[in-house]
């Protein structure tokens, strides 16, 4: 079931259940009784503090979906219902699942294809909603297990751990592997910042990749606990002054 509260242009709060619009029929002390906004439709729902407590699944609407909902809003509702159940699911998979369900609902009609937002134009809505369900861990006083300090071949993988300082940076690399890669000729490096794939103990993941021909190798991983100018300055200094000492 897809339940969504949307604010209209007149700043009114509207309830939609499975893309059908509902209006308030009456109120009691703790309950609000809603009915379908389409005249003659008997579909109803009962809420307590915005929580659905009663809904007739047998009685069907006697009309089609409300036309005032855009495809973007419909897609949002479907995505939000997925995020509520599986907040750690990737944004793209959430989008794909919601898009397929939306197309199925509209029987893959051409107008539905044309009006569904593409992922690139919609992903921030998914990311922002996911953040509401995924707790952030600002407390860095945790112990990194040994399994995250060493490689499977029991070589040191955790290179820098300075969580006692402000704007902490945690760095992972396997020195022998990095040295081996840096012996290649015609090697190119790429520096890449990832925000949404970073674990929730950090704000972003900064990765150094090496390119050799048509192959690339992720070499060094920096987990940054902030997005401030100060932490970027520290990272640049680390790259400038300590890069070759690390490898």
Coordinates of C-alpha atoms in Angstrom, one line a residue:
X1 CA 0.0 0.0 0.0
X2 CA 1.3 3.4 -1.0
X3 CA 0.4 6.2 1.4
X4 CA 1.7 9.8 0.8
X5 CA 0.9 13.2 2.2
X6 CA 1.4 16.0 -0.4
X7 CA 1.3 19.7 0.0
X8 CA -0.7 21.5 -2.7
X9 CA 0.1 24.9 -4.2
X10 CA -2.5 26.3 -1.8
X11 CA -0.4 24.9 1.0
X12 CA -3.1 22.3 1.9
X13 CA -2.2 18.9 3.1
X14 CA -3.6 16.2 0.8
X15 CA -3.7 12.4 1.4
X16 CA -3.2 9.9 -1.4
X17 CA -3.5 6.2 -1.0
X18 CA -2.4 4.1 -3.9
X19 CA -2.6 7.2 -6.1
X20 CA -6.2 8.0 -5.1
X21 CA -6.9 11.3 -3.4
X22 CA -8.8 11.3 -0.1
X23 CA -10.5 14.2 1.9
X24 CA -11.4 14.5 5.5
X25 CA -15.0 13.3 6.2
X26 CA -15.0 13.8 10.0
X27 CA -12.8 13.9 13.1
X28 CA -13.0 12.4 16.6
X29 CA -10.7 12.9 19.6
X30 CA -7.8 10.9 18.2
X31 CA -9.1 9.6 14.8
X32 CA -9.5 11.2 11.4
X33 CA -11.9 9.7 9.0
X34 CA -11.1 10.1 5.3
X35 CA -13.1 9.3 2.2
X36 CA -12.3 9.2 -1.4
X37 CA -12.5 12.7 -2.9
X38 CA -14.4 11.5 -6.0
X39 CA -18.1 12.0 -5.6
X40 CA -20.0 8.8 -5.3
X41 CA -17.0 6.7 -4.3
X42 CA -17.4 4.9 -0.9
X43 CA -13.7 4.0 -0.4
X44 CA -12.7 5.2 3.1
X45 CA -9.8 5.1 5.6
X46 CA -9.2 5.8 9.2
X47 CA -6.0 7.4 10.7
X48 CA -4.7 8.0 14.2
X49 CA -1.9 10.6 14.3
X50 CA -1.2 10.0 10.6
X51 CA -1.0 6.2 11.1
X52 CA -3.5 4.1 9.1
X53 CA -5.6 1.9 11.5
X54 CA -8.5 0.9 9.3
X55 CA -8.8 0.4 5.5
X56 CA -11.3 -1.6 3.5
X57 CA -9.2 -3.7 1.1
X58 CA -12.2 -5.4 -0.5
X59 CA -14.2 -2.3 -1.5
X60 CA -12.8 -1.0 -4.8
X61 CA -12.9 2.6 -6.2
X62 CA -15.5 3.1 -8.8
X63 CA -13.3 5.4 -10.9
X64 CA -9.8 5.8 -12.3
X65 CA -6.7 7.4 -10.7
X66 CA -6.8 11.0 -9.8
X67 CA -5.4 13.1 -12.6
X68 CA -3.9 15.8 -10.5
X69 CA -0.9 13.6 -9.5
X70 CA 2.1 14.0 -11.8
X71 CA 4.2 10.9 -12.8
X72 CA 6.9 12.4 -10.6
X73 CA 4.7 12.3 -7.6
X74 CA 3.5 8.8 -8.4
X75 CA 7.1 7.7 -8.8
X76 CA 8.0 9.4 -5.5
X77 CA 5.3 7.5 -3.6
X78 CA 6.4 4.2 -5.0
X79 CA 10.1 4.9 -4.2
X80 CA 9.2 6.1 -0.6
X81 CA 7.3 2.9 0.0
X82 CA 10.3 0.8 -1.0
X83 CA 12.7 2.9 1.1
X84 CA 10.6 2.5 4.2
X85 CA 11.0 -1.2 3.9
X86 CA 14.6 -1.4 2.5
X87 CA 16.4 1.9 3.1
X88 CA 19.8 0.3 2.4
X89 CA 18.8 -0.8 -1.1
X90 CA 20.7 1.1 -3.8
X91 CA 19.1 4.2 -5.2
X92 CA 19.1 2.9 -8.7
X93 CA 17.5 -0.4 -7.7
X94 CA 14.8 1.5 -5.8
X95 CA 14.2 3.6 -8.9
X96 CA 14.1 0.6 -11.2
X97 CA 11.6 -1.3 -8.9
X98 CA 9.3 1.8 -8.6
X99 CA 9.5 2.5 -12.3
X100 CA 8.5 -1.0 -13.3
X101 CA 5.6 -1.0 -10.8
X102 CA 4.4 2.3 -12.2
X103 CA 4.5 1.1 -15.7
X104 CA 2.7 -2.1 -14.7
X105 CA 0.0 0.0 -13.1
X106 CA -0.5 2.0 -16.3
X107 CA -0.2 -1.1 -18.5
X108 CA 3.0 0.3 -20.1
X109 CA 1.1 3.0 -21.8
X110 CA 3.1 5.4 -24.1
X111 CA 2.2 8.5 -22.1
X112 CA 3.6 6.8 -18.9
X113 CA 6.9 6.2 -20.7
X114 CA 7.2 9.8 -21.8
X115 CA 6.4 11.3 -18.4
X116 CA 8.4 9.2 -16.0
X117 CA 11.5 11.1 -14.8
X118 CA 14.8 9.5 -15.7
X119 CA 17.1 8.4 -12.9
X120 CA 19.6 11.2 -13.2
X121 CA 16.9 13.8 -12.8
X122 CA 15.2 11.9 -9.9
X123 CA 18.1 10.4 -7.8
X124 CA 18.4 13.3 -5.4
X125 CA 14.8 12.7 -4.2
X126 CA 15.7 9.1 -3.4
X127 CA 19.0 10.0 -1.7
X128 CA 17.3 12.6 0.5
X129 CA 14.6 10.2 1.5
X130 CA 17.0 7.4 2.3
X131 CA 18.9 9.8 4.7
X132 CA 15.7 10.0 6.8
X133 CA 15.8 6.2 7.4
X134 CA 19.5 5.6 7.7
X135 CA 20.9 6.9 11.0
X136 CA 24.1 8.9 10.9
X137 CA 26.9 7.9 13.4
X138 CA 28.6 11.0 14.5
X139 CA 30.3 9.2 17.4
X140 CA 33.6 8.0 16.1
X141 CA 34.6 6.2 19.3
X142 CA 34.2 2.8 18.0
X143 CA 36.8 0.0 17.6
X144 CA 37.6 -1.2 14.1
X145 CA 37.6 -5.0 14.0
X146 CA 40.8 -6.8 13.0
X147 CA 39.0 -8.2 10.0
X148 CA 38.9 -4.6 8.7
X149 CA 42.5 -3.8 9.5
X150 CA 44.1 -6.6 7.5
X151 CA 43.7 -8.1 4.0
X152 CA 42.6 -11.7 3.5
X153 CA 46.4 -12.5 3.1
X154 CA 46.9 -10.9 6.6
X155 CA 48.7 -7.8 5.3
X156 CA 48.1 -4.4 6.8
X157 CA 45.2 -2.6 5.2
X158 CA 44.4 0.1 7.6
X159 CA 47.0 2.8 7.0
X160 CA 45.7 5.9 8.8
X161 CA 43.3 6.1 11.7
X162 CA 43.3 9.5 13.4
X163 CA 39.7 9.6 14.7
X164 CA 40.9 11.4 17.8
X165 CA 41.4 14.6 15.8
X166 CA 38.9 17.0 14.4
X167 CA 37.8 16.3 10.8
X168 CA 39.1 12.7 10.9
X169 CA 40.4 10.8 8.0
X170 CA 40.6 7.0 7.8
X171 CA 42.8 5.6 5.1
X172 CA 43.0 2.1 3.7
X173 CA 45.6 0.7 1.3
X174 CA 47.7 -2.4 0.8
X175 CA 51.3 -1.1 0.4
X176 CA 52.7 -4.1 -1.6
X177 CA 49.9 -3.9 -4.1
X178 CA 50.3 -0.1 -4.5
X179 CA 54.0 -0.4 -5.0
X180 CA 53.5 -3.1 -7.6
X181 CA 51.0 -0.9 -9.5
X182 CA 53.3 2.1 -9.4
X183 CA 56.1 0.2 -11.1
X184 CA 54.0 0.1 -14.3
X185 CA 54.9 2.5 -17.0
X186 CA 52.4 4.9 -18.6
X187 CA 50.3 4.9 -15.4
X188 CA 47.5 7.4 -14.9
X189 CA 45.8 8.3 -11.7
X190 CA 42.2 9.4 -11.1
X191 CA 40.9 10.9 -7.9
X192 CA 37.2 10.2 -7.3
X193 CA 34.8 11.4 -4.5
X194 CA 31.8 9.3 -3.6
X195 CA 29.1 10.6 -1.3
X196 CA 26.2 8.1 -1.5
X197 CA 28.1 4.9 -1.4
X198 CA 30.1 5.9 1.7
X199 CA 29.3 4.0 4.9
X200 CA 27.3 6.0 7.4
X201 CA 30.3 6.4 9.8
X202 CA 31.7 8.9 7.3
X203 CA 30.4 11.7 5.0
X204 CA 32.3 10.7 1.9
X205 CA 34.7 8.2 0.3
X206 CA 37.7 9.6 -1.6
X207 CA 39.3 7.0 -3.8
X208 CA 42.5 7.0 -5.8
X209 CA 42.4 4.8 -8.9
X210 CA 45.2 3.8 -11.2
X211 CA 44.7 3.3 -15.0
X212 CA 46.9 1.1 -17.2
X213 CA 45.6 0.7 -20.7
X214 CA 42.0 -0.3 -20.5
X215 CA 42.2 -1.6 -16.9
X216 CA 41.9 0.3 -13.7
X217 CA 42.8 -0.5 -10.1
X218 CA 41.4 1.1 -7.0
X219 CA 44.4 1.8 -4.8
X220 CA 43.7 4.0 -1.8
X221 CA 40.5 4.7 0.1
X222 CA 40.1 7.8 2.3
X223 CA 37.0 8.0 4.5
X224 CA 36.3 11.6 5.4
X225 CA 34.1 12.4 8.4
X226 CA 33.2 15.9 7.3
X227 CA 32.7 18.1 4.2
X228 CA 34.5 21.2 5.5
X229 CA 37.2 23.2 3.8
X230 CA 39.5 22.2 6.7
X231 CA 39.2 18.5 6.0
X232 CA 39.8 19.0 2.3
X233 CA 42.9 21.0 3.1
X234 CA 44.1 18.3 5.4
X235 CA 43.5 15.7 2.7
X236 CA 45.4 17.7 0.1
X237 CA 48.3 18.1 2.5
X238 CA 48.2 14.4 3.1
X239 CA 48.4 13.7 -0.6
X240 CA 51.2 16.3 -1.1
X241 CA 53.4 15.5 1.8
X242 CA 52.7 11.9 2.8
X243 CA 51.6 10.1 -0.4
X244 CA 55.0 8.6 -1.2
X245 CA 55.8 7.9 2.4
X246 CA 52.6 5.9 2.6
X247 CA 53.4 3.8 -0.4

